[in-house]
CSV table of C-alpha atoms in Angstrom, one decimal:
chain,number,residue,atom,x,y,z
A,1,MET,CA,42.0,24.4,129.9
A,2,GLU,CA,42.3,27.5,132.0
A,3,ILE,CA,44.3,30.4,130.5
A,4,LYS,CA,43.9,34.0,131.8
A,5,ILE,CA,44.9,37.2,130.1
A,6,TYR,CA,45.1,40.5,131.9
A,7,HIS,CA,44.0,42.4,129.0
A,8,ASN,CA,43.8,46.1,127.8
A,9,PRO,CA,41.7,46.2,124.6
A,10,ALA,CA,43.2,49.6,123.8
A,11,CYS,CA,46.7,48.0,123.6
A,12,GLY,CA,47.9,46.4,120.3
A,13,THR,CA,50.3,44.1,122.1
A,14,SER,CA,47.5,42.9,124.3
A,15,ARG,CA,45.2,42.4,121.3
A,16,ASN,CA,47.9,40.5,119.4
A,17,THR,CA,48.5,38.3,122.5
A,18,LEU,CA,44.8,37.5,122.8
A,19,ALA,CA,44.6,36.6,119.1
A,20,LEU,CA,47.7,34.2,119.4
A,21,ILE,CA,45.9,32.5,122.3
A,22,ARG,CA,42.7,32.2,120.2
A,23,ASN,CA,44.7,30.9,117.3
A,24,THR,CA,45.2,27.6,119.4
A,25,GLY,CA,41.3,27.3,119.6
A,26,ILE,CA,41.3,28.2,123.2
A,27,GLU,CA,39.0,31.0,124.5
A,28,PRO,CA,40.8,32.4,127.5
A,29,GLU,CA,39.4,34.1,130.6
A,30,ILE,CA,39.8,37.7,129.7
A,31,ILE,CA,40.4,40.0,132.7
A,32,ALA,CA,39.9,43.7,132.0
A,33,TYR,CA,42.5,44.5,134.6
A,34,LEU,CA,41.9,48.3,134.4
A,35,GLN,CA,38.4,47.7,135.7
A,36,THR,CA,39.1,44.6,137.8
A,37,PRO,CA,42.8,44.6,138.9
A,38,PRO,CA,44.3,41.5,140.4
A,39,SER,CA,44.6,41.2,144.1
A,40,ARG,CA,47.8,42.2,145.7
A,41,ALA,CA,48.8,38.6,146.3
A,42,ASP,CA,47.8,37.6,142.7
A,43,LEU,CA,49.8,40.5,141.3
A,44,ARG,CA,52.9,39.7,143.4
A,45,GLN,CA,52.6,36.0,142.4
A,46,MET,CA,52.3,36.7,138.7
A,47,ILE,CA,55.3,39.1,138.8
A,48,GLN,CA,57.4,36.4,140.6
A,49,GLN,CA,56.3,33.5,138.4
A,50,ALA,CA,57.1,35.6,135.2
A,51,GLY,CA,60.7,36.0,136.6
A,52,LEU,CA,60.3,39.7,137.0
A,53,THR,CA,60.8,42.2,139.8
A,54,VAL,CA,58.0,44.5,140.8
A,55,ARG,CA,59.9,47.4,139.4
A,56,THR,CA,60.3,45.9,136.0
A,57,ALA,CA,56.5,45.0,135.9
A,58,ILE,CA,55.5,48.6,136.1
A,59,ARG,CA,54.5,50.4,133.0
A,60,GLU,CA,55.9,53.9,132.5
A,61,LYS,CA,54.5,55.0,129.1
A,62,GLY,CA,51.1,56.6,129.2
A,63,THR,CA,50.8,56.3,132.9
A,64,PRO,CA,51.2,58.5,136.0
A,65,PHE,CA,54.7,56.9,136.6
A,66,ALA,CA,56.7,60.2,136.5
A,67,GLU,CA,54.1,62.2,138.4
A,68,LEU,CA,54.1,59.6,141.3
A,69,GLU,CA,57.9,59.6,141.2
A,70,LEU,CA,58.0,55.8,141.0
A,71,ASP,CA,61.5,56.0,139.6
A,72,ASN,CA,62.7,56.8,143.2
A,73,PRO,CA,65.0,53.7,144.0
A,74,ALA,CA,64.1,54.1,147.8
A,75,LEU,CA,60.6,53.0,147.1
A,76,THR,CA,60.0,49.4,148.3
A,77,ASP,CA,58.1,46.7,146.4
A,78,ASP,CA,55.1,47.2,148.7
A,79,ALA,CA,55.0,50.8,147.8
A,80,LEU,CA,55.3,50.1,144.1
A,81,LEU,CA,52.4,47.4,144.5
A,82,ASP,CA,50.3,50.0,146.3
A,83,ALA,CA,50.8,52.4,143.4
A,84,MET,CA,50.0,49.7,140.9
A,85,LEU,CA,46.8,48.6,142.6
A,86,ALA,CA,45.7,52.2,143.1
A,87,ASN,CA,46.5,53.0,139.4
A,88,PRO,CA,46.1,49.7,137.4
A,89,ILE,CA,47.3,51.5,134.2
A,90,LEU,CA,50.8,51.1,135.9
A,91,ILE,CA,50.5,47.2,135.6
A,92,ASN,CA,52.4,46.4,132.5
A,93,ARG,CA,50.4,44.3,130.0
A,94,PRO,CA,49.4,41.7,129.0
A,95,PHE,CA,50.2,39.2,131.7
A,96,VAL,CA,49.1,35.7,130.7
A,97,VAL,CA,48.7,32.7,133.0
A,98,THR,CA,48.6,29.2,131.7
A,99,PRO,CA,49.2,25.8,133.1
A,100,ILE,CA,52.7,25.9,131.7
A,101,GLY,CA,53.7,29.3,133.2
A,102,VAL,CA,53.2,33.1,133.5
A,103,ARG,CA,54.7,35.7,131.1
A,104,LEU,CA,54.5,39.3,130.6
A,105,CYS,CA,53.9,39.1,126.9
A,106,ARG,CA,56.0,42.0,125.5
A,107,PRO,CA,56.4,41.3,122.7
A,108,SER,CA,53.2,39.3,122.2
A,109,GLU,CA,55.1,36.3,120.8
A,110,LEU,CA,56.2,35.5,124.3
A,111,VAL,CA,52.9,33.9,124.8
A,112,LEU,CA,53.9,31.1,122.4
A,113,ASP,CA,56.3,29.7,125.1
A,114,ILE,CA,53.6,29.1,127.6
A,115,LEU,CA,50.6,27.9,125.4
A,116,PRO,CA,49.7,24.3,125.9
A,117,LEU,CA,48.4,23.9,122.4
A,118,PRO,CA,49.9,24.6,119.0
A,119,GLN,CA,48.8,27.3,116.6
A,120,LEU,CA,46.1,26.3,114.2
A,121,GLY,CA,47.0,28.5,111.3
A,122,PRO,CA,48.8,31.5,110.1
A,123,PHE,CA,49.0,34.7,112.3
A,124,THR,CA,50.0,38.2,111.3
A,125,LYS,CA,50.2,40.9,114.0
A,126,GLU,CA,48.3,44.1,113.6
A,127,ASP,CA,51.3,45.9,112.4
A,128,GLY,CA,51.7,43.4,109.5
A,129,GLU,CA,54.5,41.3,110.9
A,130,ALA,CA,54.0,37.6,110.1
A,131,VAL,CA,54.5,35.5,113.2
A,132,ILE,CA,53.0,32.1,112.4
A,133,ASP,CA,53.1,30.5,109.0
A,134,ALA,CA,50.3,28.5,107.2
A,135,ASP,CA,51.5,25.3,109.0
A,136,GLY,CA,51.1,26.8,112.5
A,137,LYS,CA,54.8,27.1,112.9
A,138,ARG,CA,56.6,30.1,114.3
A,139,ILE,CA,58.4,32.3,111.7
A,140,LYS,CA,62.0,32.8,112.8
A,141,THR,CA,63.3,36.3,112.6
A,142,ASN,CA,66.9,37.4,112.1
A,143,ASP,CA,66.8,39.6,115.3
């Protein structure tokens, strides 16, 4: 079963998402997108399949977003994609691709909507938030 995660190991959300995938018993293809960014066509397709716009798929925090003036509303999708491919840190993370769909998994629990197999056991995120109970069921929050 092919699952891909565009991963940044320095990102807690990305690490939690990877751990949730692994909690199904699947070892995904891990793409270190900072070193190996997706092609322009793949990036555009992932953004579209995730139901996002190019602008909403850009990461601002900890990136050269402000210096590059990417908040300029006159910039086209192509210009934004150019910036993302030239500076992969601008690609928001983690994108996950499964046979069920594509998601930008922020928060990490969004990956649960597109995983083809159930969780095998409990899961607690790095910050201590319990997400999956001992029976492999999602814990409902009051949010």
